[in-house]
Coordinates of C-alpha atoms and ligand atoms in Angstrom, one line a residue:
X1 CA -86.8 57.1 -60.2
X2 CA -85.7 59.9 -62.2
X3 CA -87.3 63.4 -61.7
X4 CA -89.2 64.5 -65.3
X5 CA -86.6 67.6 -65.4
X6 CA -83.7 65.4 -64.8
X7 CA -84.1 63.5 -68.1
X8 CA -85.3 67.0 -69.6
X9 CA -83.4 69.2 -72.4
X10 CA -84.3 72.8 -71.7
X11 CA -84.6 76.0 -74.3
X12 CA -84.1 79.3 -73.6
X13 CA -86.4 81.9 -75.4
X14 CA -85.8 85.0 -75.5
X15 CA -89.2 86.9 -75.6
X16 CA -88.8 89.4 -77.6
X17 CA -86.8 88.1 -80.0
X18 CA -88.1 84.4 -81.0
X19 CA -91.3 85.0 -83.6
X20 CA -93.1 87.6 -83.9
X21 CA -97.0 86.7 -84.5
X22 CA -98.6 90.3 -85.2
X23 CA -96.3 92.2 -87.4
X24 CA -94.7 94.8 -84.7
X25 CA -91.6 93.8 -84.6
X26 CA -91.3 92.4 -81.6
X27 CA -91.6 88.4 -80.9
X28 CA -94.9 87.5 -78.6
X29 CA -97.1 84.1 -77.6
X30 CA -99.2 84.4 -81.0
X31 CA -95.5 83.7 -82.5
X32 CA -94.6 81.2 -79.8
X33 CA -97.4 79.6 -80.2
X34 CA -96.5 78.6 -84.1
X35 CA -93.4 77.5 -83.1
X36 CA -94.2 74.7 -80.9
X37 CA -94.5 72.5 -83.9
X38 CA -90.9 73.2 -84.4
X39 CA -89.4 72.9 -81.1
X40 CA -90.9 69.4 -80.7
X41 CA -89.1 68.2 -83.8
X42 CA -86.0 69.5 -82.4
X43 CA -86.6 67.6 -79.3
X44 CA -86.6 69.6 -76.5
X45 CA -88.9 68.9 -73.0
X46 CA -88.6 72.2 -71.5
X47 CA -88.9 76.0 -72.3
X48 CA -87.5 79.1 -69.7
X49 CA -89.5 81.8 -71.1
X50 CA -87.6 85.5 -70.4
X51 CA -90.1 87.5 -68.4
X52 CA -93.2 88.4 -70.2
X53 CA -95.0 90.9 -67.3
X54 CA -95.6 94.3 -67.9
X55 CA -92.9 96.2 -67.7
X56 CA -90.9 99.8 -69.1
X57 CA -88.3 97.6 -70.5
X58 CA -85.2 99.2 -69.2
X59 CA -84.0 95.5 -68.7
X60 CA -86.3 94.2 -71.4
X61 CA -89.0 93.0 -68.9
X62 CA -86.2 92.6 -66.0
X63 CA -87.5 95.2 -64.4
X64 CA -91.2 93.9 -63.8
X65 CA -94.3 96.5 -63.1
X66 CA -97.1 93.8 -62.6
X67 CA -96.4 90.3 -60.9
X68 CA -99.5 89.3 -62.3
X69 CA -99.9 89.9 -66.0
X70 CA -98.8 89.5 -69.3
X71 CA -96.8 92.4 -71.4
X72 CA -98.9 93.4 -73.9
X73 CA -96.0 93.7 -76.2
X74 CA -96.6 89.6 -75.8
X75 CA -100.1 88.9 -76.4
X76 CA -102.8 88.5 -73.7
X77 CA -103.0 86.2 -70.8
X78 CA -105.3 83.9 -72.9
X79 CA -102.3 83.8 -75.9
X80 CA -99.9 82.5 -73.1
X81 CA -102.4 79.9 -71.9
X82 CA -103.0 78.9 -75.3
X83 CA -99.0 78.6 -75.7
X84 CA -98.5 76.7 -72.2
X85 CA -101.5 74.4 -73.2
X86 CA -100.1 74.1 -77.3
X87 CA -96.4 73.5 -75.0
X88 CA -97.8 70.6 -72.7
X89 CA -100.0 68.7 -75.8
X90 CA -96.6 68.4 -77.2
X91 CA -94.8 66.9 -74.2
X92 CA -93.3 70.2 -73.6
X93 CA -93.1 71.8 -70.2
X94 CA -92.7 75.5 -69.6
X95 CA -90.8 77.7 -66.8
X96 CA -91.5 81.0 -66.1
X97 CA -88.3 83.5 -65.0
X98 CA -89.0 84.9 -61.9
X99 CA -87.5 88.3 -61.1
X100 CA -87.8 88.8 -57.3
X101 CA -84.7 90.4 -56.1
X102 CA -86.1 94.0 -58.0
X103 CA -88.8 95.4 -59.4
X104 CA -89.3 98.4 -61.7
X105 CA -89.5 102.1 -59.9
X106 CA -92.7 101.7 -62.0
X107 CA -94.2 98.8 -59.6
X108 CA -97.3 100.4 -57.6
X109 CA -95.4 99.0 -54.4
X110 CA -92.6 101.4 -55.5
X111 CA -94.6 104.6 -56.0
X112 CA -96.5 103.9 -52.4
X113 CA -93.0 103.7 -51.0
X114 CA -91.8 106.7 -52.4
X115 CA -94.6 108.8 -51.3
X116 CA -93.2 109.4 -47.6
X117 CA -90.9 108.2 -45.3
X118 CA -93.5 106.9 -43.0
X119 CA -95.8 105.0 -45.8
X120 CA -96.7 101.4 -45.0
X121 CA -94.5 99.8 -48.2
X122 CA -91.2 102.3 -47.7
X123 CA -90.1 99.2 -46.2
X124 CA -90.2 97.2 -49.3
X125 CA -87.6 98.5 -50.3
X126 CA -83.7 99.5 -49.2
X127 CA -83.5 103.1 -48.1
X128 CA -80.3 104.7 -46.6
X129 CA -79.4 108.2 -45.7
X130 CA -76.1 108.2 -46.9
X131 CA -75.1 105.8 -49.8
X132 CA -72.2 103.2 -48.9
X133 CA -69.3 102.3 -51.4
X134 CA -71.8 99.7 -53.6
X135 CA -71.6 99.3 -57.4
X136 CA -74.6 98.5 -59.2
X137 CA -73.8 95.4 -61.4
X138 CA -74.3 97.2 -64.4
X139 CA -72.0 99.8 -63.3
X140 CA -72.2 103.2 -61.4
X141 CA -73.4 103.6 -57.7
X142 CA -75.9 100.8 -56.7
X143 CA -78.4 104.4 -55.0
X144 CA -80.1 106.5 -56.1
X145 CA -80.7 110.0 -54.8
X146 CA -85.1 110.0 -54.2
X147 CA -85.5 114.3 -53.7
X148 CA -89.1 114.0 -52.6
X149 CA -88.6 111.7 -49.5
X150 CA -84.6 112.8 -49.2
X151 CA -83.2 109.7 -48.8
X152 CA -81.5 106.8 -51.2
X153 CA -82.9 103.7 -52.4
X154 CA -80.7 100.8 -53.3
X155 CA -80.7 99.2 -56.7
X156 CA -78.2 96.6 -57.7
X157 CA -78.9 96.6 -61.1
X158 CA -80.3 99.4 -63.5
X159 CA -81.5 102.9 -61.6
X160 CA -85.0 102.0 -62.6
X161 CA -84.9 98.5 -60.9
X162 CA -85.2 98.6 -57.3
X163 CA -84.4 95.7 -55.4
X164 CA -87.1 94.4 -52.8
X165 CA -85.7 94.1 -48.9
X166 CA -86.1 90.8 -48.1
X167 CA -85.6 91.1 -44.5
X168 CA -89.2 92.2 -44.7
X169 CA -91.6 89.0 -44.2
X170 CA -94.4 91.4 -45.9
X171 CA -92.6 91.3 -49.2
X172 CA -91.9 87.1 -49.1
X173 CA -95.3 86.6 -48.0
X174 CA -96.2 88.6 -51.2
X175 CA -94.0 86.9 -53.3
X176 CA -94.8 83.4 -52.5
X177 CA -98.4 84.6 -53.8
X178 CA -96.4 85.5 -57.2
X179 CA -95.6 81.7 -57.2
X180 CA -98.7 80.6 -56.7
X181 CA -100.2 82.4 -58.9
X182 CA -98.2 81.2 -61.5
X183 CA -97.8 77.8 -60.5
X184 CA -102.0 78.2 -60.3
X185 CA -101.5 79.3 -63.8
X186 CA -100.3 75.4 -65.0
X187 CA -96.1 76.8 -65.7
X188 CA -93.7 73.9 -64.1
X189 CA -91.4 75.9 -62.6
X190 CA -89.3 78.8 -62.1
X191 CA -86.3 79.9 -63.4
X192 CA -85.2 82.2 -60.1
X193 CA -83.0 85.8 -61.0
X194 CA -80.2 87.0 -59.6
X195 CA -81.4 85.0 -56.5
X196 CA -78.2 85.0 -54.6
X197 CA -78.7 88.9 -54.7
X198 CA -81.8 89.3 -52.0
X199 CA -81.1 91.8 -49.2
X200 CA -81.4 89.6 -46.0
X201 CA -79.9 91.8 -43.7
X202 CA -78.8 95.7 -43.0
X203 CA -75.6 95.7 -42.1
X204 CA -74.2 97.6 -45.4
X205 CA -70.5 97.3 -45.1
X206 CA -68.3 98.8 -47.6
X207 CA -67.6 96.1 -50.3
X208 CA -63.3 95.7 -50.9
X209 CA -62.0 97.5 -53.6
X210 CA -59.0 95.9 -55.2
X211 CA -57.0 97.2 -58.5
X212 CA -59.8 99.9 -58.9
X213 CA -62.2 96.9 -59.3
X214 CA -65.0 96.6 -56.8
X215 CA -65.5 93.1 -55.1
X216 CA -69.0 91.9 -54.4
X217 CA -68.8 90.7 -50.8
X218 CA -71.6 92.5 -49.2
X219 CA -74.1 92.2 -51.7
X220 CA -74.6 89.5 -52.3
X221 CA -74.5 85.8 -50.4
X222 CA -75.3 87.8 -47.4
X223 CA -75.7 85.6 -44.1
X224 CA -79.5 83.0 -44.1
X225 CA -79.1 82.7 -47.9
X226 CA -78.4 79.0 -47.6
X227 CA -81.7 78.9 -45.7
X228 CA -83.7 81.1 -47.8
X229 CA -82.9 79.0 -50.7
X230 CA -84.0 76.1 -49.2
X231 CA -87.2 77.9 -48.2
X232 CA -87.8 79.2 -51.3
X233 CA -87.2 75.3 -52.9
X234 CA -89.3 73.1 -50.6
X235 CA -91.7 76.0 -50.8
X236 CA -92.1 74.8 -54.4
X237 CA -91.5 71.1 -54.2
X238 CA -94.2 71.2 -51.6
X239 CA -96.7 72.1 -54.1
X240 CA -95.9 69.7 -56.5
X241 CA -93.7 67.6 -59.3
X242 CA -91.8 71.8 -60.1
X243 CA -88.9 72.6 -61.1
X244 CA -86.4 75.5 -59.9
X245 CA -83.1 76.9 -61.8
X246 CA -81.1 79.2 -59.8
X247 CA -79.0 82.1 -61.4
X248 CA -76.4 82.4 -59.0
X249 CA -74.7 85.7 -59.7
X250 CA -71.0 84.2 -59.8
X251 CA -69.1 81.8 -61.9
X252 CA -67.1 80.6 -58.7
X253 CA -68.3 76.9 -59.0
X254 CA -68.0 76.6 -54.9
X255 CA -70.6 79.8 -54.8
X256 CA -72.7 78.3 -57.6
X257 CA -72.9 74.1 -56.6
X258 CA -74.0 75.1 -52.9
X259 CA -77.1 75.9 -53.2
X260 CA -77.7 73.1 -55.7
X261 CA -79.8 70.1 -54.3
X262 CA -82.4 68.7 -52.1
X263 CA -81.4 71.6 -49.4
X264 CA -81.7 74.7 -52.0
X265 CA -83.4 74.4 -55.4
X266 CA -83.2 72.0 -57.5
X267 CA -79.9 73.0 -59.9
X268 CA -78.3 76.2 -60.6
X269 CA -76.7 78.1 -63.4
X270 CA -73.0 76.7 -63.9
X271 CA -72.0 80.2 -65.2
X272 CA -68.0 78.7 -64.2
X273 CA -68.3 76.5 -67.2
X274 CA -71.0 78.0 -69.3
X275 CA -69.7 81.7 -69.4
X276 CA -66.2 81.2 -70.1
X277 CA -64.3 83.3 -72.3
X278 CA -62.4 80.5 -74.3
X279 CA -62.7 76.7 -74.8
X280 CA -59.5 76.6 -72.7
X281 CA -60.7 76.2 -69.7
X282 CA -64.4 73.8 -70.5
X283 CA -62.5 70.7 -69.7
X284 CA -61.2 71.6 -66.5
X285 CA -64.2 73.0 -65.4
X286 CA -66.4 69.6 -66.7
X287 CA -63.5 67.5 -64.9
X288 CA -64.1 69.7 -61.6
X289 CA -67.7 69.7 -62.0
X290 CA -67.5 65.8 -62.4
X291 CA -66.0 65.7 -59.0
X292 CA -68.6 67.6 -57.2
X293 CA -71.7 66.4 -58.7
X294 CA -70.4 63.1 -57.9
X295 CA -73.3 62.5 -55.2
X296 CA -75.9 62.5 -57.6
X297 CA -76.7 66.5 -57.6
X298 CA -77.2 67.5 -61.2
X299 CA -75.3 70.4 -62.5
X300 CA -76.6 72.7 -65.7
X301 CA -74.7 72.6 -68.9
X302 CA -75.1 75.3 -71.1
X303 CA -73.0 77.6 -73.7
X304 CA -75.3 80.4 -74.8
X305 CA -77.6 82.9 -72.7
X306 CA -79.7 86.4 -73.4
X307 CA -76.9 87.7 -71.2
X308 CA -73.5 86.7 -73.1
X309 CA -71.9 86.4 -76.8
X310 CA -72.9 83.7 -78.5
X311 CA -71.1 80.5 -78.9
X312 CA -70.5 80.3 -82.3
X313 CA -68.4 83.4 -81.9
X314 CA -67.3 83.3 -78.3
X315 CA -66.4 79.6 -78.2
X316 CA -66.6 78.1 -81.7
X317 CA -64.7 81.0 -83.9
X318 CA -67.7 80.6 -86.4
X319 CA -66.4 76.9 -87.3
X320 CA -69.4 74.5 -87.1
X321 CA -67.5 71.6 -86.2
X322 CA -66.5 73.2 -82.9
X323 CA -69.6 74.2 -82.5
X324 CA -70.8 70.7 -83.0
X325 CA -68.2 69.3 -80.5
X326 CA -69.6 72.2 -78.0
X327 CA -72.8 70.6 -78.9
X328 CA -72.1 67.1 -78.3
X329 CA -70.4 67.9 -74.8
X330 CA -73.5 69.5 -73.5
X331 CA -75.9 67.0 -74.6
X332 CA -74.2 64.0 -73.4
X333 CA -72.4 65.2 -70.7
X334 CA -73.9 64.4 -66.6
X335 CA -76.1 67.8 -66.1
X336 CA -79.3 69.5 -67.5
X337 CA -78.5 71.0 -70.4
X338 CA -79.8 74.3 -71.5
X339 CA -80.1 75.0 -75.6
X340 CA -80.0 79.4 -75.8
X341 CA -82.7 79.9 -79.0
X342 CA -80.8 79.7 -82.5
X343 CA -77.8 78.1 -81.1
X344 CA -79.2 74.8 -82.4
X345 CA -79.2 76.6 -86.2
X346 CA -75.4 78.5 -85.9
X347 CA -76.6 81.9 -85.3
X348 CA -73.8 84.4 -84.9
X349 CA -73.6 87.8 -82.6
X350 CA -75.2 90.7 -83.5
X351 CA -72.5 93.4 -82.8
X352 CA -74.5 96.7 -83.0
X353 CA -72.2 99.4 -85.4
X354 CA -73.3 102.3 -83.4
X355 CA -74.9 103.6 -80.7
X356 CA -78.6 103.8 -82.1
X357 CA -78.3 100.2 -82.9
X358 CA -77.5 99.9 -79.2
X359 CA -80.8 98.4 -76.8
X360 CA -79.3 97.0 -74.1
X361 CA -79.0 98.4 -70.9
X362 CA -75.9 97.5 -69.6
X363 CA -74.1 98.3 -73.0
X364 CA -75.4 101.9 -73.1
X365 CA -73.9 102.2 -69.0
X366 CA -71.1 101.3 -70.4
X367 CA -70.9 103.8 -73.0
X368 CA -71.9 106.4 -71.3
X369 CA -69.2 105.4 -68.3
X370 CA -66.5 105.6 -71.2
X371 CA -67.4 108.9 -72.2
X372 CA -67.7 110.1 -68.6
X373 CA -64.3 108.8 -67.9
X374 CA -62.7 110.9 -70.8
X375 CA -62.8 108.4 -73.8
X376 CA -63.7 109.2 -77.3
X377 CA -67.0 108.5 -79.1
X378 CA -65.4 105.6 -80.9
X379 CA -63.4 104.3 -77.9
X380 CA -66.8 104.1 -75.9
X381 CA -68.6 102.4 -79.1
X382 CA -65.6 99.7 -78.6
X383 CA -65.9 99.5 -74.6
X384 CA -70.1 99.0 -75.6
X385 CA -69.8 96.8 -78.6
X386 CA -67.6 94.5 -75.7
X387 CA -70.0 94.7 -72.7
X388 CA -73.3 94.8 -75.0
X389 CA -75.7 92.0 -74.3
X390 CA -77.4 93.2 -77.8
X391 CA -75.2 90.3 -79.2
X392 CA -76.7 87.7 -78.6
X393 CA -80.7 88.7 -79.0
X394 CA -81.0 89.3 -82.6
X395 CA -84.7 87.5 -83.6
X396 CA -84.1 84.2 -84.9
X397 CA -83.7 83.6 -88.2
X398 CA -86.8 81.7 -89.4
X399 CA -86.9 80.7 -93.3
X400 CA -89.9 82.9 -93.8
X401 CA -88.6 86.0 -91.4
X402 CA -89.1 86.7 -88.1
X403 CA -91.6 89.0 -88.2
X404 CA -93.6 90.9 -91.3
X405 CA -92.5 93.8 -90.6
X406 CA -89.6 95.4 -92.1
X407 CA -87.7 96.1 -89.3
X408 CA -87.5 94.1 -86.2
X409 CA -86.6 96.2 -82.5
X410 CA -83.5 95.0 -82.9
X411 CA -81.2 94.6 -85.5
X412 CA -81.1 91.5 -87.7
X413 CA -78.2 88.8 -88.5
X414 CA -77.7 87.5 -91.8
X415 CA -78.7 83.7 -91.7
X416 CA -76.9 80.8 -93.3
X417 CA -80.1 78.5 -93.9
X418 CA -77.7 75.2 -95.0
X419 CA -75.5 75.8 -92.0
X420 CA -78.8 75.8 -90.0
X421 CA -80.2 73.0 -91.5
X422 CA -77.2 70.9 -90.5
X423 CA -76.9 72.6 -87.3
X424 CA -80.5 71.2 -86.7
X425 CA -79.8 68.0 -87.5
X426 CA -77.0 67.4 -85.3
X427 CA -78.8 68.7 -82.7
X428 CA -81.8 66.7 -83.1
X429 CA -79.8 63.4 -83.5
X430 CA -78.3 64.3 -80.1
X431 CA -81.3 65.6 -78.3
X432 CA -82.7 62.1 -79.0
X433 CA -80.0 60.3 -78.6
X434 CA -79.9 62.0 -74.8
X435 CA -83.5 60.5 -74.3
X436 CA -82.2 57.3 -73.8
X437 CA -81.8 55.5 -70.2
X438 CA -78.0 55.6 -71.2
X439 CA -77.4 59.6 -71.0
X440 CA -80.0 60.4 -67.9
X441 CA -78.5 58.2 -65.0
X442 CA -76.6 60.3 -63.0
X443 CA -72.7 60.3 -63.4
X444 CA -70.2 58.6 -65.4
X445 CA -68.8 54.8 -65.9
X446 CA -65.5 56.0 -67.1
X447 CA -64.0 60.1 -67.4
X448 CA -60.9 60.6 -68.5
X449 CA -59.0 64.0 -69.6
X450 CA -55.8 63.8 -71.8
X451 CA -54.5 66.9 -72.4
X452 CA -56.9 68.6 -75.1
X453 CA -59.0 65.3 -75.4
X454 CA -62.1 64.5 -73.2
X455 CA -63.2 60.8 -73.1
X456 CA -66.4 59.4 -71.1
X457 CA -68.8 56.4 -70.7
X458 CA -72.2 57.0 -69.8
X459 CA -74.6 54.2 -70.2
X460 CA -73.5 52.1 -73.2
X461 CA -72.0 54.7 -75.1
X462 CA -68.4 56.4 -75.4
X463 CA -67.6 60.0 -76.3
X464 CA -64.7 61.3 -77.4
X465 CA -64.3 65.1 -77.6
X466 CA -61.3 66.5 -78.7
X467 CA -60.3 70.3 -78.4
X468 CA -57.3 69.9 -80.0
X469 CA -54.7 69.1 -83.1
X470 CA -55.2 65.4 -84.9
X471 CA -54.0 62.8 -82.8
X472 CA -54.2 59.4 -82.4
X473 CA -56.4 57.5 -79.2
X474 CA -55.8 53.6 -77.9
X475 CA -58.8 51.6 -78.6
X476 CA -59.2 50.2 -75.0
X477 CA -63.0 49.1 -75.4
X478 CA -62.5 46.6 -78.4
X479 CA -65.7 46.8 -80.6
X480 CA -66.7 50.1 -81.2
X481 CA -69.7 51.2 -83.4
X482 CA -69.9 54.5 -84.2
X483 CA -73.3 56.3 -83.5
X484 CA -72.8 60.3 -84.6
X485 CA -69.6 62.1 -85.5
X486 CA -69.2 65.4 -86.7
X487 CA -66.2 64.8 -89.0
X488 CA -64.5 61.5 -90.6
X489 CA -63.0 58.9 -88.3
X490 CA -60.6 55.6 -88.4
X491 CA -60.9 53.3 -86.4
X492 CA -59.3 49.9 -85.9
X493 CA -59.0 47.0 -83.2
X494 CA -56.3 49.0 -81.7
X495 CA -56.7 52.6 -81.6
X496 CA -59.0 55.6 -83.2
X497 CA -57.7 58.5 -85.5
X498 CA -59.3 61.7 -84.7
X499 CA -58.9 64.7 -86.3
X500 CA -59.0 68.7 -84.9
X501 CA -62.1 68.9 -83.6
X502 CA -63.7 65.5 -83.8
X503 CA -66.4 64.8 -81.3
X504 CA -68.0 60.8 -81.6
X505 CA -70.1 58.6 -80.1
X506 CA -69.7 55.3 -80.0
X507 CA -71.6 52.3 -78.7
X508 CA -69.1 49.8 -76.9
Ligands
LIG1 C1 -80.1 88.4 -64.7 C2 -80.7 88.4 -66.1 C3 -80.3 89.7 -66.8 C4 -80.8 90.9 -66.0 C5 -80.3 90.8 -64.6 C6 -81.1 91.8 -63.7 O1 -78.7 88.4 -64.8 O2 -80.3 87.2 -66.8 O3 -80.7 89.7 -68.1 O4 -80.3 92.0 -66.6 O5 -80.6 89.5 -64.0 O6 -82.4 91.4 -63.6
LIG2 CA1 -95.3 91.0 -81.9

């Protein structure tokens, strides 16, 4: 018996930037909540919402103030029940992202812990009297100088997101009541941040610097991860049918696939194949991937996220037949597949022109790291407009707007509504396509890569992907009907004439 989220396509929304419901400008549950219709036609069984808890928004809701409420940027608690319930009358489930490695320096546990080196929550947190060699991941040292208390606190991400210490059983204890609550609160799961990140341990060794480029060793993957992920997953699976999605902060597929599985939670982010900067290596990766999921773990398949360039430029070069093959690979392929919002309509980066069009965190670090290491204004906007996750979280383009107000918190794209309408279409035929018995079992009959062309039998159904130049394939499997194609195909008793970029499926 299959679990629901293994025969389950997931959607990524992006809070702030999916429909706006109350004219601010910024997207919310009112919006969300409209859009349900739309999202069932599509086809999709599952929603990862981006965090909606209270929050300064350094990280866009990253850096969480309140475990236990709702941004009011988003609505109310009531506006996401009414979404969840809207969600689940339409077959859809919904997970929650759960930031527990940090929280915001604005978290009340924060501001006890600051108050004195002796309070009862300084040990929440990391504190160190003289800062090791650690980089933040968005750049800079990973501590921060705190005056009042004279000593520093450790923050792998932003300076306003402190991470937790999780070698304190005060601060799991509290945060298994986080998942309660929300669990209590009728979501079906948990997509789990940075998890790989938690401090288990104090031994703060100096992390290897190579090439001037700092290796994460020591912070990360420290020793009892392993066993804290499979805590944290039969902690969930113990209160029910859940589901839990790792982001493994690597794209090593050995780091990423271990703590995938009965033992650790459910499946994890396959950033090695989802993140990469070219469709050179997708193949390899898939082939790879193919081995190790062979036991019947499920990996995730995915092209688009809040936190990279979006396919249609990164992968697709703004050609919607590529991005149709991309499609087609992630919706057949063995894995849960992951749609990012407006990748199923062709929407294209948002490259921000300047630095006031810049919102993003990690791109302004990087700006202002360009400018401290002697480059020009213009050099640093080119170092930013390259590191900026802006690009990918301009609102979707909806027919009648995003929002009704003028200007949205982020800058706009221009949107191609007959591209999307195709886009769509595509999508839809293979989201329901995917629904059958044939593209949930685990695995594949028959896998085969021949140079740029991928080939596969799941179920009753062949796919042929190709990444490359026209060629020509032997028809090995006699009758072939075709099902969905994105361009023009010949086929005959004895072979099948593809063209650049064909993707097919047929039924054998
Ligand atoms: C994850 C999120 C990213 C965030 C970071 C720190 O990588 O996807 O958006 O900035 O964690 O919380
Ligand atoms: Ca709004």
């Amino acid at each position: 018996m299959l679990k629901w989220w293994q025969e389950t396509v997931f959607y990524e929304i992006y809070m702030p930037s999916f429909k706006d419901g109350n004219g601010d400008g910024i997207g919310d549950f009112k919006g969300l909540l409209e859009k349900v219709p739309y999202l069932a036609e599509l086809g999709v069984g599952g929603i990862w919402l981006t965090p909606f808890y209270p929050s300064p928004k350094v990280d866009n809701g990253y850096d969480v103030s309140d475990y236990y409420a709702v941004d009011p940027d988003y609505g109310t608690m009531a506006d996401l029940e009414a979404f969840v319930a809207e969600a689940h009358r339409h077959g859809i489930r919904v997970i929650a992202d759960m930031v527990v490695n940090h929280v915001s320096t604005e978290h009340a546990w924060f501001k006890e812990a600051r108050r004195s080196q002796d309070d009862a929550k300084r040990d929440w947190f990391v504190w160190q009297d003289a800062p090791n060699n650690w980089e933040s991941f968005f750049g800079g040292s990973a501590w921060e100088w705190d005056e009042p208390t004279g000593q520093y606190y450790y923050h792998s991400f932003a300076t306003e997101q402190v991470d937790l210490n999780w070698a304190n059983p005060e601060v799991e204890r509290e945060i298994w009541k986080v998942f309660d609550f929300w669990l209590d609160k009728g979501l079906d799961g948990f997509r789990l941040d940075v998890i790989n990140n938690l401090t288990l341990t104090q031994d703060f060794m100096d992390n290897p610097v190579a090439d001037g480029c700092q290796r994460h060793i020591f912070d990360k993957d420290q020793p009892g991860m392993m066993a804290k992920m499979a805590e944290i997953g039969a902690r969930i699976r113990a209160r029910g049918d859940y589901f839990t999605v790792g982001e493994i902060s690597s794209d090593n597929l050995a780091e990423i696939e271990r703590y995938a599985g009965a033992d650790g939670l459910d499946v994890t982010f396959n950033f090695n194949f989802g993140s990469v900067a070219s469709r050179d290596g997708i193949i390899a990766e898939l082939a790879r991937m193919q081995q190790v999921y062979a036991d019947g773990r499920m990996p995730t398949l995915f092209f688009g996220s809040h936190d990279m360039s979006r396919s249609w430029n990164r992968l697709a070069d703004g050609r919607e037949d590529v991005a149709q093959l991309l499609a087609m690979l992630m919706l057949t392929a063995h894995g849960v597949p992951f749609v990012y919002f407006g990748e199923e309509i062709g929407m294209a980066d948002f490259v921000p022109e300047s630095t006031r069009e810049m919102r993003d965190v990690q791109g302004i670090y990087a700006y202002e790291l360009a400018l401290l290491d002697g480059k020009s204004e213009r050099e640093a906007l080119i170092v930013a407009q390259e590191k900026t996750r802006d690009k990918a979280r301009a609102p979707m383009t909806w027919p009648e707007g995003f929002s009704d107000k003028a200007v949205a918190w982020i800058g706009e794209v221009t949107p191609d509504f007959a591209r999307g309408q195709r886009m769509f279409a595509f999508y839809q035929a293979l989201i329901a396509l995917r629904k059958t018995a044939d593209f949930c079992e685990p695995g594949y009959r028959e896998f085969e890569v021949d140079g740029e062309l991928l080939t596969y039998v799941r179920g009753d159904y062949l796919v042929c992907l190709n990444f490359g130049a026209a060629r020509e394939m032997e028809n090995k499997w006699g009758d072939l009907t075709e099902v969905l194609a994105n361009r023009h195909m010949v086929v005959d008793a004895n072979r099948v004439v593809l063209p650049a970029f064909a993707a097919v499926i047929f039924k054998i």
